[in-house]
Coordinates of C-alpha atoms in Angstrom, one line a residue:
Chain A
M6 CA 38.1 1.4 -23.1
L7 CA 37.1 -0.4 -26.1
P8 CA 33.5 0.5 -27.3
G9 CA 31.2 -2.2 -27.1
K10 CA 31.6 -4.5 -30.3
A11 CA 28.5 -6.8 -29.4
A12 CA 26.5 -6.1 -32.0
G13 CA 25.9 -3.7 -35.3
C14 CA 22.5 -2.3 -34.1
T15 CA 23.4 -1.8 -30.0
G16 CA 27.0 -0.6 -31.3
L17 CA 25.4 3.1 -32.0
A18 CA 23.6 3.1 -28.4
T19 CA 26.6 2.1 -26.8
D20 CA 28.7 5.1 -28.4
I21 CA 26.4 7.4 -27.3
S22 CA 25.8 6.1 -23.9
D23 CA 29.9 6.2 -23.9
K24 CA 30.4 9.9 -24.7
I25 CA 27.2 10.9 -22.5
L26 CA 29.3 9.0 -19.3
S27 CA 32.9 10.1 -20.8
E28 CA 31.8 13.7 -21.4
P29 CA 31.7 15.2 -18.1
L30 CA 35.1 13.3 -17.0
K31 CA 37.3 15.5 -19.4
H32 CA 36.8 18.7 -17.3
S33 CA 37.8 19.0 -13.7
D34 CA 34.7 21.1 -12.8
F35 CA 32.0 20.4 -15.4
F36 CA 29.3 21.2 -13.3
N37 CA 30.6 24.3 -12.4
V38 CA 29.8 23.8 -8.7
K39 CA 32.7 26.5 -7.6
E40 CA 29.7 29.1 -8.4
L41 CA 27.9 28.1 -5.9
F42 CA 29.5 29.1 -2.8
S43 CA 31.9 31.3 -1.3
V44 CA 34.3 31.7 1.8
R45 CA 32.4 34.8 2.6
S46 CA 29.2 32.6 2.2
L47 CA 30.3 29.7 4.3
F48 CA 31.4 32.4 7.0
D49 CA 27.9 34.2 6.7
A50 CA 26.6 30.9 7.6
R51 CA 28.6 30.3 10.4
V52 CA 30.4 27.2 8.9
H53 CA 33.9 27.9 10.9
L54 CA 32.5 27.8 14.1
G55 CA 33.3 24.6 16.0
H56 CA 32.7 22.9 19.4
K57 CA 34.9 23.7 22.5
A58 CA 38.9 22.8 22.4
G59 CA 37.9 20.0 24.9
C60 CA 35.6 18.4 22.9
R61 CA 38.6 18.4 19.5
H62 CA 39.0 15.0 17.8
R63 CA 42.7 14.1 17.5
F64 CA 42.5 13.8 13.5
M65 CA 40.3 17.1 13.3
E66 CA 43.4 19.4 14.0
P67 CA 44.7 19.6 10.4
Y68 CA 41.4 21.2 9.2
I69 CA 41.4 23.8 12.2
F70 CA 42.4 27.1 11.9
G71 CA 42.7 27.9 15.5
S72 CA 41.0 28.5 18.6
R73 CA 39.2 31.5 20.2
L74 CA 38.1 31.8 23.2
G75 CA 38.4 28.1 24.1
Q76 CA 35.8 27.8 20.9
D77 CA 37.7 25.9 18.0
I78 CA 37.5 27.3 14.4
I79 CA 37.6 25.2 11.2
D80 CA 39.5 26.6 8.2
L81 CA 37.6 28.1 5.5
E82 CA 40.2 27.5 3.0
Q83 CA 40.1 23.9 3.2
T84 CA 36.4 23.6 3.8
A85 CA 36.1 25.0 0.6
A86 CA 38.3 23.1 -1.3
H87 CA 37.2 20.0 0.3
L88 CA 33.4 21.6 -0.4
Q89 CA 34.1 21.6 -4.0
L90 CA 35.7 18.6 -4.5
A91 CA 32.7 16.7 -2.7
L92 CA 29.9 18.9 -4.7
N93 CA 32.1 17.9 -8.0
F94 CA 31.5 14.4 -6.8
T95 CA 28.2 14.0 -6.0
A96 CA 27.2 15.7 -9.3
H97 CA 28.8 13.3 -11.3
V98 CA 27.0 10.3 -9.1
A99 CA 23.8 12.2 -9.6
Y100 CA 24.6 12.6 -13.7
R101 CA 25.3 9.1 -14.0
K102 CA 22.0 8.4 -12.4
G103 CA 23.3 6.6 -9.0
I104 CA 21.6 6.3 -5.6
I105 CA 22.2 9.0 -3.1
L106 CA 21.5 8.5 0.5
F107 CA 21.1 11.5 2.8
V108 CA 22.0 10.2 6.4
S109 CA 21.7 12.3 9.9
R110 CA 20.8 11.3 13.3
N111 CA 20.3 15.0 14.6
R112 CA 16.8 15.3 15.4
Q113 CA 16.8 19.0 15.2
F114 CA 17.2 18.9 11.2
S115 CA 15.5 15.3 10.3
H116 CA 12.5 17.0 8.7
L117 CA 14.6 19.5 6.7
I118 CA 16.6 16.5 5.3
E119 CA 14.1 14.5 4.2
T120 CA 12.3 17.3 3.0
T121 CA 15.5 18.0 1.1
A122 CA 15.7 14.3 -0.2
R123 CA 12.5 14.5 -1.9
N124 CA 13.0 17.7 -3.5
C125 CA 15.8 16.4 -5.1
G126 CA 14.4 12.5 -5.8
E127 CA 17.0 11.2 -3.7
Y128 CA 16.5 9.2 -0.6
A129 CA 17.3 10.0 3.1
H130 CA 17.5 8.1 6.2
T131 CA 17.3 10.1 9.2
R132 CA 15.6 7.3 11.7
Y133 CA 17.3 4.7 14.1
F134 CA 19.5 2.9 11.9
K135 CA 18.7 -1.0 11.8
G136 CA 22.1 -2.7 12.0
G137 CA 22.4 -4.7 9.2
L138 CA 20.9 -2.3 6.8
L139 CA 23.5 -2.2 4.5
T140 CA 26.0 -5.2 5.1
N141 CA 22.5 -7.6 5.5
A142 CA 20.2 -5.6 3.0
P143 CA 18.5 -8.9 1.2
L144 CA 17.5 -9.8 4.2
L145 CA 16.0 -6.6 5.6
L146 CA 14.8 -4.8 2.6
G147 CA 14.3 -7.3 -0.2
P148 CA 16.0 -10.3 -2.4
M149 CA 17.0 -8.2 -5.2
V150 CA 17.6 -4.9 -3.8
C151 CA 20.1 -1.9 -5.1
L152 CA 22.5 -0.3 -2.4
P153 CA 22.7 3.4 -2.5
D154 CA 25.8 4.5 -4.3
L155 CA 26.7 7.4 -2.2
I156 CA 25.6 8.2 1.1
I157 CA 26.3 12.1 2.4
F158 CA 26.0 12.5 6.1
L159 CA 24.9 15.8 7.2
H160 CA 26.0 14.4 10.7
T161 CA 28.6 12.1 11.4
L162 CA 27.7 11.5 15.2
N163 CA 24.2 9.5 16.2
N164 CA 22.6 10.7 19.7
V165 CA 25.4 9.2 22.0
F166 CA 27.8 10.9 20.3
E167 CA 29.2 8.4 19.0
P168 CA 30.2 7.4 15.0
H169 CA 27.2 6.7 13.2
V170 CA 27.3 3.0 11.9
A171 CA 27.0 4.1 8.7
V172 CA 30.2 5.3 8.2
R173 CA 31.9 1.9 8.9
D174 CA 29.3 0.3 6.7
A175 CA 29.6 2.4 4.0
A176 CA 33.3 1.3 4.2
K177 CA 32.7 -2.2 4.4
M178 CA 30.4 -2.3 1.5
H179 CA 32.6 -0.1 -0.7
I180 CA 30.3 2.9 -0.9
P181 CA 31.8 6.0 -1.1
T182 CA 30.8 8.7 1.4
V183 CA 30.6 12.5 1.5
G184 CA 30.5 14.0 5.4
I185 CA 30.2 17.2 7.0
V186 CA 32.8 16.3 10.1
D187 CA 32.6 19.0 13.0
T188 CA 35.7 19.0 15.6
N189 CA 34.4 16.3 17.3
C190 CA 34.0 14.0 14.4
N191 CA 36.1 11.2 13.4
P192 CA 36.9 12.3 9.3
C193 CA 39.1 8.4 8.8
L194 CA 36.9 6.7 7.2
I195 CA 35.0 9.2 5.5
T196 CA 35.7 9.7 1.1
Y197 CA 35.3 13.1 1.1
P198 CA 34.7 14.8 4.4
I199 CA 33.8 18.6 4.4
P200 CA 35.3 20.4 7.8
G201 CA 32.7 22.6 8.8
N202 CA 29.6 23.2 11.5
D203 CA 26.9 21.0 11.6
D204 CA 25.1 22.4 14.7
S205 CA 23.8 25.4 13.5
P206 CA 20.8 25.8 11.7
P207 CA 22.0 28.3 9.0
S208 CA 25.1 26.3 8.0
I209 CA 22.8 22.7 7.8
H210 CA 20.6 25.1 5.5
L211 CA 23.1 25.7 3.3
F212 CA 24.6 22.8 3.0
C213 CA 20.9 21.1 2.4
R214 CA 20.6 23.7 -0.5
L215 CA 23.9 23.2 -2.1
F216 CA 23.4 19.3 -2.4
Q217 CA 20.0 20.0 -3.4
T218 CA 21.0 22.4 -6.4
T219 CA 24.1 20.0 -7.0
I220 CA 22.1 17.6 -7.8
N221 CA 19.4 18.9 -9.8
R222 CA 22.0 20.7 -12.0
A223 CA 23.7 17.2 -12.8
K224 CA 20.2 15.5 -13.6
Q225 CA 19.3 18.3 -15.9
K226 CA 22.6 18.6 -17.3
R227 CA 22.0 14.7 -18.2
R228 CA 18.6 15.3 -19.9
Q229 CA 20.1 18.0 -21.9
M230 CA 23.1 15.4 -23.1
E231 CA 20.5 13.2 -23.6
A232 CA 18.8 15.3 -25.4
L233 CA 21.6 16.5 -27.3
Y234 CA 22.7 13.1 -28.5
R235 CA 19.1 11.6 -29.4
L236 CA 18.6 14.7 -31.7
Q237 CA 22.2 14.7 -33.4
G238 CA 21.4 11.0 -34.0
P239 CA 24.4 9.2 -35.7
E240 CA 25.9 11.7 -37.9
G241 CA 26.6 14.5 -36.0
L242 CA 28.6 12.5 -33.2
G243 CA 31.9 14.5 -34.0
A244 CA 30.3 17.6 -34.2
G245 CA 28.1 17.3 -30.9
V246 CA 31.1 16.8 -29.0
Q247 CA 32.6 20.3 -29.9
G248 CA 29.3 21.7 -29.5
S249 CA 29.3 20.6 -25.9
A250 CA 33.2 21.2 -25.0
A251 CA 32.1 24.7 -25.8
S252 CA 29.7 25.3 -23.0
P253 CA 30.7 23.1 -20.2
S254 CA 29.2 25.0 -17.6
L255 CA 25.1 25.8 -17.2
G256 CA 23.5 29.3 -18.1
A257 CA 21.5 30.5 -14.8
Chain B
M105 CA 22.3 -27.5 -7.6
A106 CA 20.6 -26.6 -4.4
A107 CA 17.4 -27.4 -6.0
S108 CA 18.7 -31.2 -6.0
R109 CA 19.4 -31.0 -2.5
V110 CA 16.2 -30.3 -1.5
S111 CA 14.8 -33.7 -3.3
C112 CA 16.9 -36.1 -1.2
A113 CA 14.3 -37.5 1.6
A114 CA 16.4 -38.6 4.2
A115 CA 16.8 -36.8 8.0
A116 CA 20.1 -37.8 8.6
S117 CA 21.2 -35.9 5.2
Y118 CA 19.3 -32.4 6.2
R119 CA 22.2 -31.2 8.4
L120 CA 24.5 -32.0 5.6
F121 CA 22.4 -30.3 3.6
L122 CA 21.8 -27.3 5.5
G123 CA 25.5 -26.8 6.2
G124 CA 26.5 -27.2 2.4
R125 CA 23.8 -24.4 1.7
V126 CA 25.5 -21.9 3.9
S127 CA 28.9 -22.4 2.3
L128 CA 27.1 -22.4 -1.0
A129 CA 25.5 -19.1 0.0
R130 CA 28.3 -17.4 0.7
R131 CA 30.5 -18.2 -2.5
Q132 CA 27.0 -17.4 -4.6
G133 CA 26.4 -14.0 -2.6
V134 CA 29.1 -12.5 -5.2
W135 CA 28.5 -9.4 -7.0
K136 CA 26.4 -10.9 -10.1
A137 CA 26.3 -7.4 -12.0
A138 CA 29.7 -6.6 -11.6
A139 CA 30.8 -9.9 -13.0
A140 CA 28.8 -9.7 -15.9
E141 CA 29.7 -5.7 -16.2
L142 CA 33.0 -7.0 -16.3
Q143 CA 32.8 -9.5 -18.9
T144 CA 31.0 -6.7 -21.8
G145 CA 33.9 -4.3 -20.7
A146 CA 31.7 -1.1 -20.3
V147 CA 34.1 0.0 -17.3
F148 CA 32.3 3.2 -17.4
Q149 CA 29.2 2.3 -16.1
I150 CA 29.0 2.5 -12.1
L151 CA 29.0 -1.2 -10.9
R152 CA 25.8 -1.2 -9.3
L153 CA 25.7 -3.3 -6.5
R154 CA 23.1 -5.7 -6.7
H155 CA 23.2 -7.7 -3.7
T156 CA 21.7 -10.7 -4.9
T157 CA 22.0 -13.9 -2.7
G158 CA 20.4 -17.2 -4.7
V159 CA 19.9 -19.3 -1.7
T160 CA 18.7 -18.0 1.9
T161 CA 20.1 -19.6 5.3
K162 CA 16.2 -20.6 6.1
K163 CA 14.6 -23.7 5.9
N164 CA 12.9 -23.9 2.3
V165 CA 10.1 -26.1 4.4
A166 CA 6.4 -24.8 3.0
A167 CA 4.8 -24.1 6.3
L168 CA 7.7 -21.5 7.0
R169 CA 7.7 -20.0 3.6
R170 CA 5.7 -16.9 3.3
E171 CA 3.3 -17.4 0.2
T172 CA 3.5 -14.6 -1.9
Y173 CA 0.8 -13.8 -4.4
T174 CA 1.6 -12.2 -7.7
V175 CA -0.7 -9.1 -8.8
D176 CA -1.7 -10.9 -12.0
F177 CA -2.4 -14.2 -9.2
I178 CA -5.2 -11.7 -7.4
K179 CA -6.4 -10.2 -10.7
K180 CA -7.3 -13.6 -11.8
Q181 CA -8.7 -14.5 -8.7
I182 CA -10.8 -11.4 -8.8
E183 CA -12.2 -12.0 -12.0
E184 CA -13.1 -15.9 -10.9
F185 CA -14.9 -14.7 -7.9
N186 CA -17.0 -12.2 -10.1
I187 CA -18.1 -14.8 -12.5
G188 CA -18.7 -17.2 -9.6
K189 CA -20.9 -14.7 -7.8
R190 CA -23.2 -14.1 -11.1
H191 CA -23.5 -17.9 -11.4
L192 CA -24.2 -18.4 -8.0
A193 CA -26.8 -15.7 -8.1
N194 CA -28.7 -17.6 -11.4
M195 CA -28.0 -20.9 -9.0
M196 CA -30.5 -19.2 -6.6
G197 CA -32.9 -17.4 -9.5
E198 CA -31.6 -14.2 -8.3
D199 CA -30.9 -10.7 -9.8
P200 CA -27.1 -10.8 -10.5
E201 CA -26.8 -7.7 -10.5
T202 CA -28.1 -6.8 -6.8
F203 CA -26.3 -9.5 -5.5
T204 CA -24.3 -8.5 -2.1
Q205 CA -22.2 -10.1 0.1
E206 CA -24.8 -10.7 2.8
D207 CA -26.7 -13.0 -0.1
I208 CA -23.7 -15.0 -1.0
D209 CA -23.1 -16.0 2.8
R210 CA -26.7 -16.7 2.6
A211 CA -26.7 -18.8 -0.4
I212 CA -23.5 -20.6 0.2
A213 CA -24.9 -21.4 3.7
Y214 CA -28.1 -23.0 2.3
L215 CA -25.9 -25.2 -0.7
F216 CA -23.7 -26.3 1.3
P217 CA -24.7 -26.6 4.9
S218 CA -22.2 -27.2 8.0
G219 CA -22.1 -28.5 11.3
L220 CA -18.6 -27.6 12.1
F221 CA -18.8 -25.5 15.2
E222 CA -15.5 -23.7 14.2
K223 CA -16.9 -20.8 11.8
Q224 CA -13.4 -20.5 9.7
A225 CA -13.8 -23.9 8.7
R226 CA -17.2 -23.6 7.0
P227 CA -17.4 -23.0 3.4
I228 CA -16.7 -19.4 2.7
M229 CA -17.1 -17.3 -0.6
K230 CA -15.5 -13.8 0.0
H231 CA -13.6 -10.9 -2.4
P232 CA -10.2 -12.1 -2.6
E233 CA -9.1 -8.9 -1.0
Q234 CA -10.3 -10.2 2.3
I235 CA -9.1 -13.7 1.7
F236 CA -5.4 -12.6 0.8
P237 CA -3.0 -10.9 3.4
K238 CA -2.1 -7.7 2.2
Q239 CA 0.9 -7.5 0.3
R240 CA 3.4 -4.9 -0.8
A241 CA 4.1 -4.8 -4.2
I242 CA 8.5 -5.1 -5.2
Q243 CA 9.6 -1.5 -4.0
W244 CA 11.4 -0.6 -7.0
G245 CA 11.5 0.2 -10.5
E246 CA 13.4 -1.5 -13.6
D247 CA 16.3 0.8 -13.0
G248 CA 17.1 -0.7 -9.5
R249 CA 15.7 2.7 -8.0
P250 CA 13.3 2.4 -5.0
F251 CA 10.1 4.4 -5.7
H252 CA 9.9 6.2 -1.9
F253 CA 12.2 8.3 -0.8
L254 CA 12.3 6.8 2.5
F255 CA 12.4 3.1 1.2
Y256 CA 16.1 2.6 2.9
T257 CA 14.9 3.3 6.4
G258 CA 12.9 0.1 6.3
K259 CA 9.6 1.5 7.8
Q260 CA 8.6 3.6 4.8
S261 CA 5.0 4.1 5.1
Y262 CA 5.3 4.4 8.6
Y263 CA 8.0 7.3 8.9
S264 CA 6.5 8.6 5.6
L265 CA 3.5 9.1 7.9
M266 CA 5.7 10.4 10.8
H267 CA 7.1 12.8 8.4
E268 CA 3.7 14.1 6.9
A269 CA 2.4 14.7 10.6
Y270 CA 5.4 16.9 11.8
G271 CA 5.5 19.0 8.8
K272 CA 1.4 19.7 9.6
L273 CA 2.6 20.7 13.1
L274 CA 5.4 22.6 12.4
E275 CA 2.8 24.5 9.4
A276 CA 0.5 25.0 12.6
E277 CA 2.9 26.2 15.1
K278 CA 4.1 28.9 12.5
H279 CA 0.1 29.3 12.3
Q280 CA -0.4 29.8 15.8
N281 CA 2.8 32.2 16.0
Q282 CA 1.0 34.1 13.0
L283 CA -2.1 34.5 15.3
Q284 CA -0.3 35.2 18.3
A285 CA 1.4 38.2 16.9
K286 CA -1.6 39.7 15.6
G287 CA -3.6 39.0 19.0
L288 CA -6.0 36.8 18.0
F289 CA -5.3 34.1 19.9
S290 CA -7.8 32.5 21.7
E291 CA -7.7 28.8 24.0
K292 CA -9.3 25.8 22.0
T293 CA -11.0 23.0 23.4
K294 CA -11.7 20.3 21.4
D295 CA -14.0 17.7 22.3
L296 CA -13.1 13.9 21.3
I297 CA -15.8 12.1 22.9
G298 CA -17.2 8.9 21.5
S299 CA -13.9 8.3 19.5
R300 CA -10.6 6.7 20.2
W301 CA -7.0 6.1 18.7
L302 CA -6.4 3.8 16.5
I303 CA -4.7 0.5 18.2
K304 CA -1.6 -0.7 16.8
E305 CA -2.9 -3.7 15.2
E306 CA -5.6 -1.2 13.3
L307 CA -2.3 1.0 12.6
E308 CA 0.1 -1.9 11.2
E309 CA -3.4 -2.7 8.8
M310 CA -3.4 0.7 7.4
L311 CA 0.4 0.6 7.2
V312 CA 0.9 -2.8 6.0
E313 CA 4.0 -2.9 8.0
K314 CA 5.2 -3.9 11.5
L315 CA 5.2 -1.7 14.1
S316 CA 6.9 -1.6 17.7
D317 CA 5.1 -0.6 21.0
Q318 CA 7.7 2.6 20.9
D319 CA 6.8 3.7 17.3
Y320 CA 3.4 3.6 17.9
A321 CA 3.3 5.5 21.4
Q322 CA 5.4 8.0 19.6
F323 CA 2.8 8.5 16.6
I324 CA -0.1 8.6 19.3
R325 CA 2.1 11.4 20.6
L326 CA 2.6 13.5 18.0
L327 CA -1.5 13.3 17.0
E328 CA -1.9 14.7 20.7
R329 CA 0.4 17.4 19.9
L330 CA -0.9 18.6 16.7
L331 CA -4.4 18.4 18.2
T332 CA -3.5 20.9 21.2
L333 CA -2.3 23.5 18.6
H334 CA -4.7 25.5 16.2
G335 CA -5.4 25.3 12.8
G336 CA -8.7 23.7 11.1
V337 CA -7.0 22.0 8.3
E338 CA -5.3 19.4 10.6
E339 CA -8.4 17.9 11.7
E340 CA -9.4 15.7 8.6
F341 CA -5.6 14.4 8.8
V342 CA -6.4 13.3 12.3
Q343 CA -9.8 12.0 12.3
R344 CA -8.3 9.4 9.7
F345 CA -6.8 7.7 12.9
R346 CA -9.5 7.7 15.4
R347 CA -12.7 5.2 15.2
S348 CA -15.7 6.2 16.7
V349 CA -17.0 4.3 20.3
T350 CA -20.6 3.4 20.3
I351 CA -21.7 4.0 23.8
Q352 CA -22.7 0.8 25.6
S353 CA -25.8 2.7 27.4
K354 CA -27.3 2.9 23.8
K355 CA -27.3 -1.0 23.1
Q356 CA -29.5 -1.2 26.5
L357 CA -33.2 -2.2 25.2
I358 CA -35.6 0.0 27.2
E359 CA -39.1 -1.9 27.9
P360 CA -42.3 0.2 26.9
V361 CA -44.4 1.3 29.0
Q362 CA -47.8 -0.7 28.9
Y363 CA -51.0 0.3 30.9
D364 CA -53.9 -2.0 32.2
E365 CA -57.8 -1.4 32.5
Q366 CA -57.8 1.0 35.4
G367 CA -55.4 3.3 33.7
M368 CA -52.2 2.3 35.7
A369 CA -48.6 2.1 34.1
F370 CA -46.6 -0.8 34.5
S371 CA -43.6 -2.4 33.0
T372 CA -43.1 -6.5 32.4
S373 CA -39.7 -7.5 32.1
E374 CA -37.8 -10.9 32.6
G375 CA -34.5 -12.2 34.4
K376 CA -32.3 -14.9 35.3
R377 CA -29.8 -16.4 37.2
K378 CA -27.9 -20.0 37.7
S379 CA -31.2 -22.3 36.9
A380 CA -33.8 -19.8 38.2
K381 CA -36.1 -17.5 35.8
A382 CA -38.3 -14.5 37.1
E383 CA -41.0 -12.7 35.4
V384 CA -41.7 -9.2 36.9
V385 CA -44.8 -6.8 36.5
V386 CA -43.9 -3.3 38.0
Y387 CA -46.4 -0.8 38.5
E388 CA -44.9 3.0 38.4
H389 CA -47.5 4.1 41.3
G390 CA -48.1 2.2 44.7
S391 CA -46.7 1.7 47.9
G392 CA -43.6 -0.5 47.9
K393 CA -45.5 -3.6 48.4
I394 CA -43.6 -6.7 46.9
K395 CA -45.4 -10.0 45.8
V396 CA -44.2 -13.5 44.8
N397 CA -45.4 -16.2 43.4
G398 CA -48.8 -15.0 45.2
I399 CA -46.6 -14.5 48.7
D400 CA -45.7 -11.3 50.2
Y401 CA -41.8 -11.1 49.9
L402 CA -41.7 -10.9 53.8
L403 CA -42.8 -14.4 53.8
Y404 CA -41.3 -15.8 51.0
F405 CA -37.8 -14.8 51.6
P406 CA -37.1 -14.7 55.1
V407 CA -33.3 -14.2 55.2
T408 CA -32.9 -10.6 55.0
Q409 CA -30.0 -10.9 52.6
D410 CA -32.5 -12.0 49.8
R411 CA -34.8 -9.1 50.9
E412 CA -32.2 -6.5 50.4
Q413 CA -31.1 -8.3 46.4
L414 CA -34.8 -7.0 45.9
M415 CA -34.7 -3.9 47.7
F416 CA -31.2 -2.9 46.2
P417 CA -32.5 -1.4 42.6
F418 CA -34.8 0.7 44.5
C419 CA -32.4 2.0 46.8
F420 CA -29.8 2.8 44.1
L421 CA -32.4 5.0 42.4
D422 CA -34.1 6.0 45.2
R423 CA -37.4 5.1 44.7
L424 CA -37.5 2.6 47.6
G425 CA -41.8 3.0 48.5
E426 CA -43.0 4.1 45.0
H427 CA -43.4 1.0 42.7
D428 CA -45.8 -1.8 43.1
V429 CA -44.0 -5.1 42.2
T430 CA -45.6 -8.5 41.3
C431 CA -43.2 -11.3 40.2
T432 CA -43.6 -15.2 39.3
V433 CA -40.7 -17.0 39.7
S434 CA -39.1 -20.8 39.5
G435 CA -36.1 -22.7 39.3
G436 CA -32.8 -22.5 41.4
G437 CA -32.6 -21.9 45.4
R438 CA -33.4 -19.1 47.3
S439 CA -30.4 -16.9 46.4
S440 CA -30.4 -17.4 42.8
Q441 CA -34.2 -16.6 43.0
A442 CA -33.8 -13.5 44.7
G443 CA -30.7 -12.5 42.0
A444 CA -33.2 -13.6 39.0
I445 CA -35.9 -11.1 40.2
R446 CA -33.2 -8.3 41.0
L447 CA -32.1 -8.0 37.6
A448 CA -35.8 -8.3 36.1
V449 CA -37.3 -5.3 38.5
A450 CA -33.8 -3.4 37.3
R451 CA -34.8 -3.8 33.9
A452 CA -38.6 -3.0 34.1
L453 CA -37.6 0.4 35.8
C454 CA -35.4 1.5 32.8
S455 CA -38.6 2.0 31.1
F456 CA -39.2 4.9 34.2
V457 CA -36.2 6.2 34.5
T458 CA -33.8 8.7 33.1
K459 CA -31.3 8.0 30.3
E460 CA -28.1 9.1 32.6
E461 CA -29.7 7.0 35.5
V462 CA -30.1 4.0 33.1
E463 CA -26.5 4.7 32.2
W464 CA -25.4 4.5 36.2
M465 CA -27.5 1.7 36.3
R466 CA -25.7 -0.1 33.9
Q467 CA -22.0 1.2 35.5
A468 CA -23.3 -0.4 38.8
G469 CA -23.7 -3.3 37.4
L470 CA -27.8 -3.8 38.2
L471 CA -28.5 -4.6 34.3
T472 CA -26.0 -7.3 33.6
P473 CA -27.1 -11.1 33.8
D474 CA -24.7 -13.0 36.1
P475 CA -22.6 -15.3 33.8
R476 CA -21.6 -18.0 36.4
V477 CA -22.8 -21.0 36.6
R478 CA -22.2 -24.6 38.4
E479 CA -18.8 -25.8 37.0
R480 CA -19.5 -29.8 36.1
K481 CA -18.0 -32.5 37.6
K482 CA -14.9 -33.6 36.6
P483 CA -13.8 -37.8 36.5
G484 CA -11.0 -37.8 38.7
Q485 CA -11.6 -35.6 40.9
E486 CA -14.2 -35.5 43.7
G487 CA -15.8 -32.4 42.7
A488 CA -15.3 -29.5 40.0
R489 CA -12.1 -28.1 42.0
R490 CA -11.8 -30.3 44.9
K491 CA -9.3 -33.2 44.2
F492 CA -9.4 -36.8 46.3
T493 CA -6.8 -36.5 49.4
W494 CA -3.2 -37.1 48.2
K495 CA -1.6 -39.9 49.7
K496 CA 2.2 -39.6 50.2
R497 CA 2.3 -43.4 49.9

């Protein structure tokens, strides 16, 4: 809470960085992620289609709207709410220059997910997940490695329809997770679950596009804020706060 | 604390030292960054999980430690190598500008003659890149973010290669679909004779990463699938992973055909088998007469088997009665003399015969000298392999 009083010359820099980091937290939807999707667009991308009733996971029952001809239908109102929370959180993590890791074990979309990660400047892991990657990182990756700050699961299950090891390991290492949970997945250990279809191409394409846009937007906003505060310098700190509060959302 | 423990030399305390170290490691595996952050009180920053353990549980022995060379060290070595190269050129009285690696090797062999059998134990002076093993630099920047987008997979070069290859495959498929839609589709045959895929070790060396057999097999399968599709752009990408194979028959030395006083064409060659040496002259046009040491072959080799050995090269090429042979042979016994003459005759016939027939002869084994020699008798045994009779009591 207290601004850095360590040294007079670094006090200014700390003030600016404090301002930059605290500003987005004052608004509920600083990055305006609501405008990126609508219930209609989710429906058109077939996000509401779940698996057959026999594959249903017990903990997914609250998110299921009903079942038609034996196929579960996911409640898109809840999906929209969860998606807004998840995208908002992702944007905040990207704004604070966090490391984001996209994880999936579905071979059909592996190339797409890796391309998405590359386009937003983040990281992807759609290959065989070695056991101690998160829990034994110094041995596997290097002595002074940084672990991801957020893990996004586009497919929570692996190729044998079991929960991906990274879900449990991220929970162990206190790494927040965002995940698209289908009707046969376990949403328990995921911080921001997004109930939705993870098997159809249009649905996964939509989610990839959404994550890519959010992350790019957040990074751009960060660059804007830094430029703004650097230009204003020491005098305009007070005025700068009002100036940025007036336009919290990005133009098109 | 750990450093002082390393210095104690007693073997008994080693186990104690290792056990103590493990518990130390557990306690020291604290989020150092988090602790530092809490102290400065900057709450808004994400506590970047920098997982640092000061000690590892492995033995810190020089033999097991992998030597890591810094970039500055390698650069210094390269500078020293270049200066040393120029000094060496001056010493040998040659031009420093055009002093190649072969000249360096010759100079070192001259200045430091060594009788050691192991070539790698002799003095060498090579470029540091060939001596120090290739290593990876640190994979992340100052802010802790890794450079490569596939860093967290563990095998970033291999998986990025797979990603690239798969991307090219998708493009090629799209291109092929477009061609098919327009109706311009045509079957394509690629000739890949004379080249082979990279072996696993070569790929590992190229990527500076360890691979498993399945990874390698998967990669080759992907490239072969890429080759079956149309699209000329992928050729260069695939050619990077093919190495040319020199066909063995090209290395075969063919004797030149000589002409004697009467204008008869003949060719000479030598052959060896065990301790027998043979020198043979084969005349192009003849009636199938063979003279060994001035004696007719029927009298010199009474055994049918030896004569069959002589006949075999001609039999193979269907030229039984067409050539005349004169040869001199010494050493060995009757069978090895026959073998020596056979090899010499086959080599001589190479000059009268087409290239494909030479390749067939090579594949039949006619042009390969038999490497078998008599194995020495060992002490404690009766012969080379035969042991003394084993008596139970």
